[in-house]
PDB file of C-alpha atoms in Angstrom:
ATOM      1  CA  UNK A   1      -0.022  -0.034  -0.104  1.00  0.00           C
ATOM      2  CA  UNK A   2       2.869   2.476   0.713  1.00  0.00           C
ATOM      3  CA  UNK A   3       4.281   1.997  -2.640  1.00  0.00           C
ATOM      4  CA  UNK A   4       0.807   2.625  -4.198  1.00  0.00           C
ATOM      5  CA  UNK A   5       0.463   5.644  -2.125  1.00  0.00           C
ATOM      6  CA  UNK A   6       3.649   6.989  -3.128  1.00  0.00           C
ATOM      7  CA  UNK A   7       2.950   6.573  -6.824  1.00  0.00           C
ATOM      8  CA  UNK A   8      -0.504   8.005  -6.655  1.00  0.00           C
ATOM      9  CA  UNK A   9       0.988  11.214  -4.881  1.00  0.00           C
ATOM     10  CA  UNK A  10       3.652  11.563  -7.846  1.00  0.00           C
ATOM     11  CA  UNK A  11       0.923  11.292 -10.500  1.00  0.00           C
ATOM     12  CA  UNK A  12       1.747   7.668 -11.579  1.00  0.00           C
ATOM     13  CA  UNK A  13      -1.826   6.548 -11.289  1.00  0.00           C
ATOM     14  CA  UNK A  14      -1.605   3.434 -13.901  1.00  0.00           C
ATOM     15  CA  UNK A  15       1.243   2.087 -11.589  1.00  0.00           C
ATOM     16  CA  UNK A  16      -0.706   2.695  -8.452  1.00  0.00           C
ATOM     17  CA  UNK A  17      -3.766   1.068  -9.875  1.00  0.00           C
ATOM     18  CA  UNK A  18      -1.272  -2.165 -10.333  1.00  0.00           C
ATOM     19  CA  UNK A  19      -0.351  -2.055  -6.781  1.00  0.00           C
ATOM     20  CA  UNK A  20      -3.914  -1.682  -5.724  1.00  0.00           C
ATOM     21  CA  UNK A  21      -4.884  -4.796  -7.824  1.00  0.00           C
ATOM     22  CA  UNK A  22      -2.274  -6.849  -5.978  1.00  0.00           C
ATOM     23  CA  UNK A  23      -3.285  -5.829  -2.749  1.00  0.00           C
ATOM     24  CA  UNK A  24      -6.883  -6.523  -3.318  1.00  0.00           C
ATOM     25  CA  UNK A  25      -5.780 -10.192  -4.207  1.00  0.00           C
ATOM     26  CA  UNK A  26      -4.228 -10.487  -0.939  1.00  0.00           C
ATOM     27  CA  UNK A  27      -6.765  -8.806   1.187  1.00  0.00           C
ATOM     28  CA  UNK A  28     -10.189  -8.297  -0.701  1.00  0.00           C
ATOM     29  CA  UNK A  29     -12.146  -8.272   2.617  1.00  0.00           C
ATOM     30  CA  UNK A  30     -10.565  -5.024   3.716  1.00  0.00           C
ATOM     31  CA  UNK A  31     -13.031  -2.210   2.781  1.00  0.00           C
ATOM     32  CA  UNK A  32     -10.250   0.458   2.476  1.00  0.00           C
ATOM     33  CA  UNK A  33      -8.397  -1.613  -0.295  1.00  0.00           C
ATOM     34  CA  UNK A  34     -11.279  -1.209  -2.562  1.00  0.00           C
ATOM     35  CA  UNK A  35     -11.507   2.619  -1.832  1.00  0.00           C
ATOM     36  CA  UNK A  36      -7.827   3.000  -2.606  1.00  0.00           C
ATOM     37  CA  UNK A  37      -8.287   1.032  -5.904  1.00  0.00           C
ATOM     38  CA  UNK A  38     -11.350   3.362  -6.934  1.00  0.00           C
ATOM     39  CA  UNK A  39      -9.137   6.621  -6.042  1.00  0.00           C
ATOM     40  CA  UNK A  40      -6.603   5.178  -8.487  1.00  0.00           C
ATOM     41  CA  UNK A  41      -9.480   4.610 -10.823  1.00  0.00           C
ATOM     42  CA  UNK A  42     -10.942   7.942 -10.709  1.00  0.00           C
ATOM     43  CA  UNK A  43      -7.669   9.595 -11.209  1.00  0.00           C
ATOM     44  CA  UNK A  44      -7.455   7.489 -14.605  1.00  0.00           C
ATOM     45  CA  UNK A  45     -11.011   8.665 -15.459  1.00  0.00           C
ATOM     46  CA  UNK A  46     -12.537   5.473 -15.106  1.00  0.00           C
ATOM     47  CA  UNK A  47     -15.534   6.738 -13.291  1.00  0.00           C
ATOM     48  CA  UNK A  48     -17.608   3.549 -13.950  1.00  0.00           C
ATOM     49  CA  UNK A  49     -14.841   1.326 -12.462  1.00  0.00           C
ATOM     50  CA  UNK A  50     -14.498   3.608  -9.631  1.00  0.00           C
ATOM     51  CA  UNK A  51     -18.213   3.444  -8.765  1.00  0.00           C
ATOM     52  CA  UNK A  52     -18.040  -0.337  -9.119  1.00  0.00           C
ATOM     53  CA  UNK A  53     -15.367  -0.433  -6.419  1.00  0.00           C
ATOM     54  CA  UNK A  54     -16.834   1.918  -3.817  1.00  0.00           C
ATOM     55  CA  UNK A  55     -20.047  -0.127  -3.732  1.00  0.00           C
ATOM     56  CA  UNK A  56     -17.543  -3.072  -3.084  1.00  0.00           C
ATOM     57  CA  UNK A  57     -16.112  -0.749  -0.296  1.00  0.00           C
ATOM     58  CA  UNK A  58     -19.576   0.206   1.164  1.00  0.00           C
ATOM     59  CA  UNK A  59     -20.799  -3.463   1.338  1.00  0.00           C
ATOM     60  CA  UNK A  60     -17.801  -4.038   3.651  1.00  0.00           C
ATOM     61  CA  UNK A  61     -17.693  -0.892   5.615  1.00  0.00           C
ATOM     62  CA  UNK A  62     -20.019   2.233   5.683  1.00  0.00           C
ATOM     63  CA  UNK A  63     -17.975   4.221   7.922  1.00  0.00           C
ATOM     64  CA  UNK A  64     -15.190   5.518   5.949  1.00  0.00           C
ATOM     65  CA  UNK A  65     -15.479   8.856   5.029  1.00  0.00           C
ATOM     66  CA  UNK A  66     -13.141   8.976   2.312  1.00  0.00           C
ATOM     67  CA  UNK A  67     -15.215   6.251   0.492  1.00  0.00           C
ATOM     68  CA  UNK A  68     -18.427   8.591   0.655  1.00  0.00           C
ATOM     69  CA  UNK A  69     -15.970  11.506  -0.739  1.00  0.00           C
ATOM     70  CA  UNK A  70     -14.679   9.477  -3.528  1.00  0.00           C
ATOM     71  CA  UNK A  71     -18.307   8.294  -4.499  1.00  0.00           C
ATOM     72  CA  UNK A  72     -19.670  11.679  -4.368  1.00  0.00           C
ATOM     73  CA  UNK A  73     -16.871  12.652  -6.674  1.00  0.00           C
ATOM     74  CA  UNK A  74     -17.616  10.067  -9.068  1.00  0.00           C
ATOM     75  CA  UNK A  75     -21.324  10.348  -8.860  1.00  0.00           C
ATOM     76  CA  UNK A  76     -20.573  14.476  -9.907  1.00  0.00           C
ATOM     77  CA  UNK A  77     -18.456  13.318 -12.747  1.00  0.00           C
ATOM     78  CA  UNK A  78     -21.240  10.930 -13.766  1.00  0.00           C
ATOM     79  CA  UNK A  79     -23.761  13.549 -13.730  1.00  0.00           C
ATOM     80  CA  UNK A  80     -25.661  12.632 -10.790  1.00  0.00           C
ATOM     81  CA  UNK A  81     -25.152  15.884  -8.792  1.00  0.00           C
ATOM     82  CA  UNK A  82     -28.062  15.145  -6.244  1.00  0.00           C
ATOM     83  CA  UNK A  83     -26.432  11.702  -5.579  1.00  0.00           C
ATOM     84  CA  UNK A  84     -23.261  13.465  -4.965  1.00  0.00           C
ATOM     85  CA  UNK A  85     -24.691  16.131  -2.421  1.00  0.00           C
ATOM     86  CA  UNK A  86     -25.877  13.194  -0.571  1.00  0.00           C
ATOM     87  CA  UNK A  87     -22.745  11.106  -0.360  1.00  0.00           C
ATOM     88  CA  UNK A  88     -20.718  14.340   0.460  1.00  0.00           C
ATOM     89  CA  UNK A  89     -23.132  15.035   3.359  1.00  0.00           C
ATOM     90  CA  UNK A  90     -22.539  11.400   4.652  1.00  0.00           C
ATOM     91  CA  UNK A  91     -18.946  12.043   4.286  1.00  0.00           C
ATOM     92  CA  UNK A  92     -19.145  15.205   6.221  1.00  0.00           C
ATOM     93  CA  UNK A  93     -21.073  13.366   9.006  1.00  0.00           C
ATOM     94  CA  UNK A  94     -18.303  10.979   9.464  1.00  0.00           C
ATOM     95  CA  UNK A  95     -15.600  13.785   8.996  1.00  0.00           C
ATOM     96  CA  UNK A  96     -16.934  17.404   9.371  1.00  0.00           C
ATOM     97  CA  UNK A  97     -13.458  18.914   8.780  1.00  0.00           C
ATOM     98  CA  UNK A  98     -13.234  17.056   5.250  1.00  0.00           C
ATOM     99  CA  UNK A  99     -12.220  20.031   2.727  1.00  0.00           C
ATOM    100  CA  UNK A 100     -12.640  17.573  -0.268  1.00  0.00           C
ATOM    101  CA  UNK A 101     -16.035  16.979   0.726  1.00  0.00           C
ATOM    102  CA  UNK A 102     -16.939  20.464   1.038  1.00  0.00           C
ATOM    103  CA  UNK A 103     -15.372  21.109  -2.414  1.00  0.00           C
ATOM    104  CA  UNK A 104     -17.262  18.321  -3.979  1.00  0.00           C
ATOM    105  CA  UNK A 105     -20.564  19.026  -2.414  1.00  0.00           C
ATOM    106  CA  UNK A 106     -19.906  22.680  -3.568  1.00  0.00           C
ATOM    107  CA  UNK A 107     -19.357  21.842  -7.123  1.00  0.00           C
ATOM    108  CA  UNK A 108     -22.297  19.478  -7.293  1.00  0.00           C
ATOM    109  CA  UNK A 109     -24.491  22.130  -5.938  1.00  0.00           C
ATOM    110  CA  UNK A 110     -23.244  24.371  -8.356  1.00  0.00           C
ATOM    111  CA  UNK A 111     -24.389  21.678 -11.053  1.00  0.00           C
ATOM    112  CA  UNK A 112     -27.827  21.880  -9.341  1.00  0.00           C
ATOM    113  CA  UNK A 113     -28.008  25.706  -9.601  1.00  0.00           C
ATOM    114  CA  UNK A 114     -27.804  26.259  -5.920  1.00  0.00           C
ATOM    115  CA  UNK A 115     -25.076  28.576  -6.332  1.00  0.00           C
ATOM    116  CA  UNK A 116     -25.065  30.581  -3.021  1.00  0.00           C
ATOM    117  CA  UNK A 117     -25.004  27.249  -1.031  1.00  0.00           C
ATOM    118  CA  UNK A 118     -21.851  26.077  -3.465  1.00  0.00           C
ATOM    119  CA  UNK A 119     -20.027  29.463  -2.512  1.00  0.00           C
ATOM    120  CA  UNK A 120     -20.474  28.592   1.028  1.00  0.00           C
ATOM    121  CA  UNK A 121     -19.198  25.106   0.519  1.00  0.00           C
ATOM    122  CA  UNK A 122     -16.076  26.549  -1.302  1.00  0.00           C
ATOM    123  CA  UNK A 123     -15.267  29.032   1.245  1.00  0.00           C
ATOM    124  CA  UNK A 124     -15.349  26.554   4.145  1.00  0.00           C
ATOM    125  CA  UNK A 125     -13.136  24.207   2.051  1.00  0.00           C
ATOM    126  CA  UNK A 126     -10.775  26.841   1.662  1.00  0.00           C
ATOM    127  CA  UNK A 127     -10.798  27.449   5.100  1.00  0.00           C
ATOM    128  CA  UNK A 128     -10.244  23.770   5.915  1.00  0.00           C
ATOM    129  CA  UNK A 129      -7.563  23.057   3.236  1.00  0.00           C
ATOM    130  CA  UNK A 130      -4.190  22.316   4.949  1.00  0.00           C
ATOM    131  CA  UNK A 131      -1.020  23.860   3.601  1.00  0.00           C
ATOM    132  CA  UNK A 132      -0.427  20.440   1.651  1.00  0.00           C
ATOM    133  CA  UNK A 133      -3.588  21.465  -0.671  1.00  0.00           C
ATOM    134  CA  UNK A 134      -5.332  17.980  -0.217  1.00  0.00           C
ATOM    135  CA  UNK A 135      -7.775  19.806  -2.496  1.00  0.00           C
ATOM    136  CA  UNK A 136      -6.197  21.066  -5.518  1.00  0.00           C
ATOM    137  CA  UNK A 137      -6.353  24.890  -6.356  1.00  0.00           C
ATOM    138  CA  UNK A 138      -8.054  23.956  -9.829  1.00  0.00           C
ATOM    139  CA  UNK A 139     -10.947  22.918  -7.544  1.00  0.00           C
ATOM    140  CA  UNK A 140     -11.754  26.456  -6.897  1.00  0.00           C
ATOM    141  CA  UNK A 141     -11.742  27.815 -10.311  1.00  0.00           C
ATOM    142  CA  UNK A 142     -15.274  27.506 -10.469  1.00  0.00           C
ATOM    143  CA  UNK A 143     -15.639  29.963  -7.701  1.00  0.00           C
ATOM    144  CA  UNK A 144     -15.139  32.624 -10.127  1.00  0.00           C
ATOM    145  CA  UNK A 145     -18.171  31.711 -11.990  1.00  0.00           C
ATOM    146  CA  UNK A 146     -20.200  31.362  -8.968  1.00  0.00           C
ATOM    147  CA  UNK A 147     -19.248  34.966  -7.799  1.00  0.00           C
ATOM    148  CA  UNK A 148     -20.273  36.673 -11.360  1.00  0.00           C
ATOM    149  CA  UNK A 149     -23.423  34.721 -11.623  1.00  0.00           C
ATOM    150  CA  UNK A 150     -24.289  35.363  -8.041  1.00  0.00           C
ATOM    151  CA  UNK A 151     -23.888  38.963  -7.584  1.00  0.00           C
ATOM    152  CA  UNK A 152     -26.695  39.427 -10.389  1.00  0.00           C
ATOM    153  CA  UNK A 153     -28.847  36.856  -8.629  1.00  0.00           C
ATOM    154  CA  UNK A 154     -28.351  37.950  -5.011  1.00  0.00           C
ATOM    155  CA  UNK A 155     -28.788  41.443  -5.957  1.00  0.00           C
ATOM    156  CA  UNK A 156     -32.217  40.474  -7.601  1.00  0.00           C
ATOM    157  CA  UNK A 157     -33.207  38.820  -4.298  1.00  0.00           C
ATOM    158  CA  UNK A 158     -32.411  41.895  -1.973  1.00  0.00           C
ATOM    159  CA  UNK A 159     -34.426  44.008  -4.652  1.00  0.00           C
ATOM    160  CA  UNK A 160     -37.206  41.834  -4.516  1.00  0.00           C
ATOM    161  CA  UNK A 161     -37.414  41.312  -0.748  1.00  0.00           C
ATOM    162  CA  UNK A 162     -37.218  45.380  -0.527  1.00  0.00           C
ATOM    163  CA  UNK A 163     -39.803  46.078  -2.746  1.00  0.00           C
ATOM    164  CA  UNK A 164     -42.081  43.105  -2.413  1.00  0.00           C
ATOM    165  CA  UNK A 165     -42.624  42.305   0.904  1.00  0.00           C
ATOM    166  CA  UNK A 166     -45.986  43.203   2.534  1.00  0.00           C
ATOM    167  CA  UNK A 167     -46.290  40.890   5.487  1.00  0.00           C
ATOM    168  CA  UNK A 168     -45.770  41.405   9.074  1.00  0.00           C
ATOM    169  CA  UNK A 169     -42.738  43.763   9.472  1.00  0.00           C
ATOM    170  CA  UNK A 170     -40.847  41.642  11.801  1.00  0.00           C
ATOM    171  CA  UNK A 171     -40.925  38.820   9.095  1.00  0.00           C
ATOM    172  CA  UNK A 172     -40.229  41.278   6.364  1.00  0.00           C
ATOM    173  CA  UNK A 173     -37.225  42.353   8.024  1.00  0.00           C
ATOM    174  CA  UNK A 174     -35.926  39.029   8.811  1.00  0.00           C
ATOM    175  CA  UNK A 175     -36.387  37.792   5.038  1.00  0.00           C
ATOM    176  CA  UNK A 176     -34.571  41.169   3.721  1.00  0.00           C
ATOM    177  CA  UNK A 177     -31.824  40.439   6.259  1.00  0.00           C
ATOM    178  CA  UNK A 178     -31.374  37.160   4.902  1.00  0.00           C
ATOM    179  CA  UNK A 179     -31.219  38.077   1.228  1.00  0.00           C
ATOM    180  CA  UNK A 180     -28.573  40.775   2.511  1.00  0.00           C
ATOM    181  CA  UNK A 181     -26.424  38.164   4.137  1.00  0.00           C
ATOM    182  CA  UNK A 182     -26.473  35.996   0.865  1.00  0.00           C
ATOM    183  CA  UNK A 183     -25.467  39.074  -1.105  1.00  0.00           C
ATOM    184  CA  UNK A 184     -22.680  39.914   1.057  1.00  0.00           C
ATOM    185  CA  UNK A 185     -21.406  36.520   0.700  1.00  0.00           C
ATOM    186  CA  UNK A 186     -21.836  36.463  -3.067  1.00  0.00           C
ATOM    187  CA  UNK A 187     -19.780  39.602  -3.234  1.00  0.00           C
ATOM    188  CA  UNK A 188     -22.492  42.288  -3.646  1.00  0.00           C
ATOM    189  CA  UNK A 189     -20.570  45.947  -2.839  1.00  0.00           C
ATOM    190  CA  UNK A 190     -21.555  47.096   0.635  1.00  0.00           C
ATOM    191  CA  UNK A 191     -22.599  50.294  -0.747  1.00  0.00           C
ATOM    192  CA  UNK A 192     -25.159  48.683  -2.906  1.00  0.00           C
ATOM    193  CA  UNK A 193     -26.865  47.344   0.170  1.00  0.00           C
ATOM    194  CA  UNK A 194     -27.284  50.450   2.123  1.00  0.00           C
ATOM    195  CA  UNK A 195     -30.668  51.076   1.287  1.00  0.00           C
ATOM    196  CA  UNK A 196     -31.600  47.506   1.916  1.00  0.00           C
ATOM    197  CA  UNK A 197     -30.117  47.609   5.695  1.00  0.00           C
ATOM    198  CA  UNK A 198     -31.978  50.678   6.263  1.00  0.00           C
ATOM    199  CA  UNK A 199     -35.065  49.029   5.333  1.00  0.00           C
ATOM    200  CA  UNK A 200     -34.433  46.229   7.744  1.00  0.00           C
ATOM    201  CA  UNK A 201     -33.856  49.007  10.469  1.00  0.00           C
ATOM    202  CA  UNK A 202     -37.152  50.415   9.855  1.00  0.00           C
ATOM    203  CA  UNK A 203     -39.101  47.417   9.475  1.00  0.00           C
ATOM    204  CA  UNK A 204     -37.799  46.154  12.820  1.00  0.00           C
ATOM    205  CA  UNK A 205     -38.585  49.379  14.380  1.00  0.00           C
ATOM    206  CA  UNK A 206     -42.091  49.226  13.195  1.00  0.00           C
ATOM    207  CA  UNK A 207     -42.337  45.554  14.267  1.00  0.00           C
ATOM    208  CA  UNK A 208     -41.376  46.767  17.797  1.00  0.00           C
ATOM    209  CA  UNK A 209     -43.876  49.887  17.944  1.00  0.00           C
ATOM    210  CA  UNK A 210     -46.649  47.500  16.920  1.00  0.00           C
ATOM    211  CA  UNK A 211     -45.362  45.368  19.733  1.00  0.00           C
ATOM    212  CA  UNK A 212     -45.569  48.019  22.211  1.00  0.00           C
ATOM    213  CA  UNK A 213     -48.659  49.513  21.128  1.00  0.00           C
ATOM    214  CA  UNK A 214     -50.447  46.294  21.619  1.00  0.00           C
ATOM    215  CA  UNK A 215     -49.316  46.002  25.039  1.00  0.00           C
ATOM    216  CA  UNK A 216     -50.766  49.212  25.994  1.00  0.00           C
ATOM    217  CA  UNK A 217     -54.351  49.678  27.299  1.00  0.00           C
ATOM    218  CA  UNK A 218     -56.647  49.550  25.758  1.00  0.00           C
ATOM    219  CA  UNK A 219     -55.348  46.754  23.698  1.00  0.00           C
ATOM    220  CA  UNK A 220     -55.961  46.734  20.225  1.00  0.00           C
ATOM    221  CA  UNK A 221     -55.545  50.478  19.324  1.00  0.00           C
ATOM    222  CA  UNK A 222     -52.739  49.977  16.780  1.00  0.00           C
ATOM    223  CA  UNK A 223     -53.333  52.881  14.250  1.00  0.00           C
ATOM    224  CA  UNK A 224     -51.001  53.843  11.423  1.00  0.00           C
ATOM    225  CA  UNK A 225     -50.470  57.332  12.823  1.00  0.00           C
ATOM    226  CA  UNK A 226     -49.678  55.559  16.339  1.00  0.00           C
ATOM    227  CA  UNK A 227     -47.023  53.501  14.566  1.00  0.00           C
ATOM    228  CA  UNK A 228     -45.428  56.051  12.840  1.00  0.00           C
ATOM    229  CA  UNK A 229     -45.304  58.432  15.740  1.00  0.00           C
ATOM    230  CA  UNK A 230     -43.639  55.656  17.902  1.00  0.00           C
ATOM    231  CA  UNK A 231     -41.355  54.986  14.866  1.00  0.00           C
ATOM    232  CA  UNK A 232     -40.270  58.738  14.394  1.00  0.00           C
ATOM    233  CA  UNK A 233     -39.217  58.733  17.893  1.00  0.00           C
ATOM    234  CA  UNK A 234     -36.438  56.095  17.170  1.00  0.00           C
ATOM    235  CA  UNK A 235     -35.929  56.827  13.360  1.00  0.00           C
ATOM    236  CA  UNK A 236     -35.568  60.304  12.535  1.00  0.00           C
TER     237      UNK A 236
END
């Protein structure tokens, strides 16, 4: 196994695969040996073969995080983005600090058009990634596309929340605040969010004013004028 690992690390994937084949002949009952060969097969572009080996590994042991990560990556490459997300979730249950699992899930979420969640996964993977670069820098190239797309998408969400909310002011404030946070994560410039932040403050003040007026006797005397006066005292 040590020689297979060394060959894999220097990019000699075919030779690493040969060593894994020999290891499996000697110890076919060990799940990790199937996972190791799947890793080599995936590096060689044999997605179908990797998936077959990973099924063998999971039949023997479902508690190895690397097996789930590799199957998530193989499913992503095979076009099963939803399955990739599910397997990456299982890997993270077993190993919450797996940068590779976050990276794979982020790329799968991107394929599912869940771009803001993809950005979050990529940022977390970058935070966790050790100096040895377990996750290659090329895995982050897709982040630039996320940023370009989601600045527009997130800005539209803020505008929709800002202009379209007609429910309870407290709920409106929370929804707009969530849209603002997503916009910040997507890279929307802070100056473009100033009006939205002021609206959040205003809605929260309205919610507080309504709550205070409802608590005052006689209960139920909540008029627009009373709310406006209460808000004006706190929001010049």
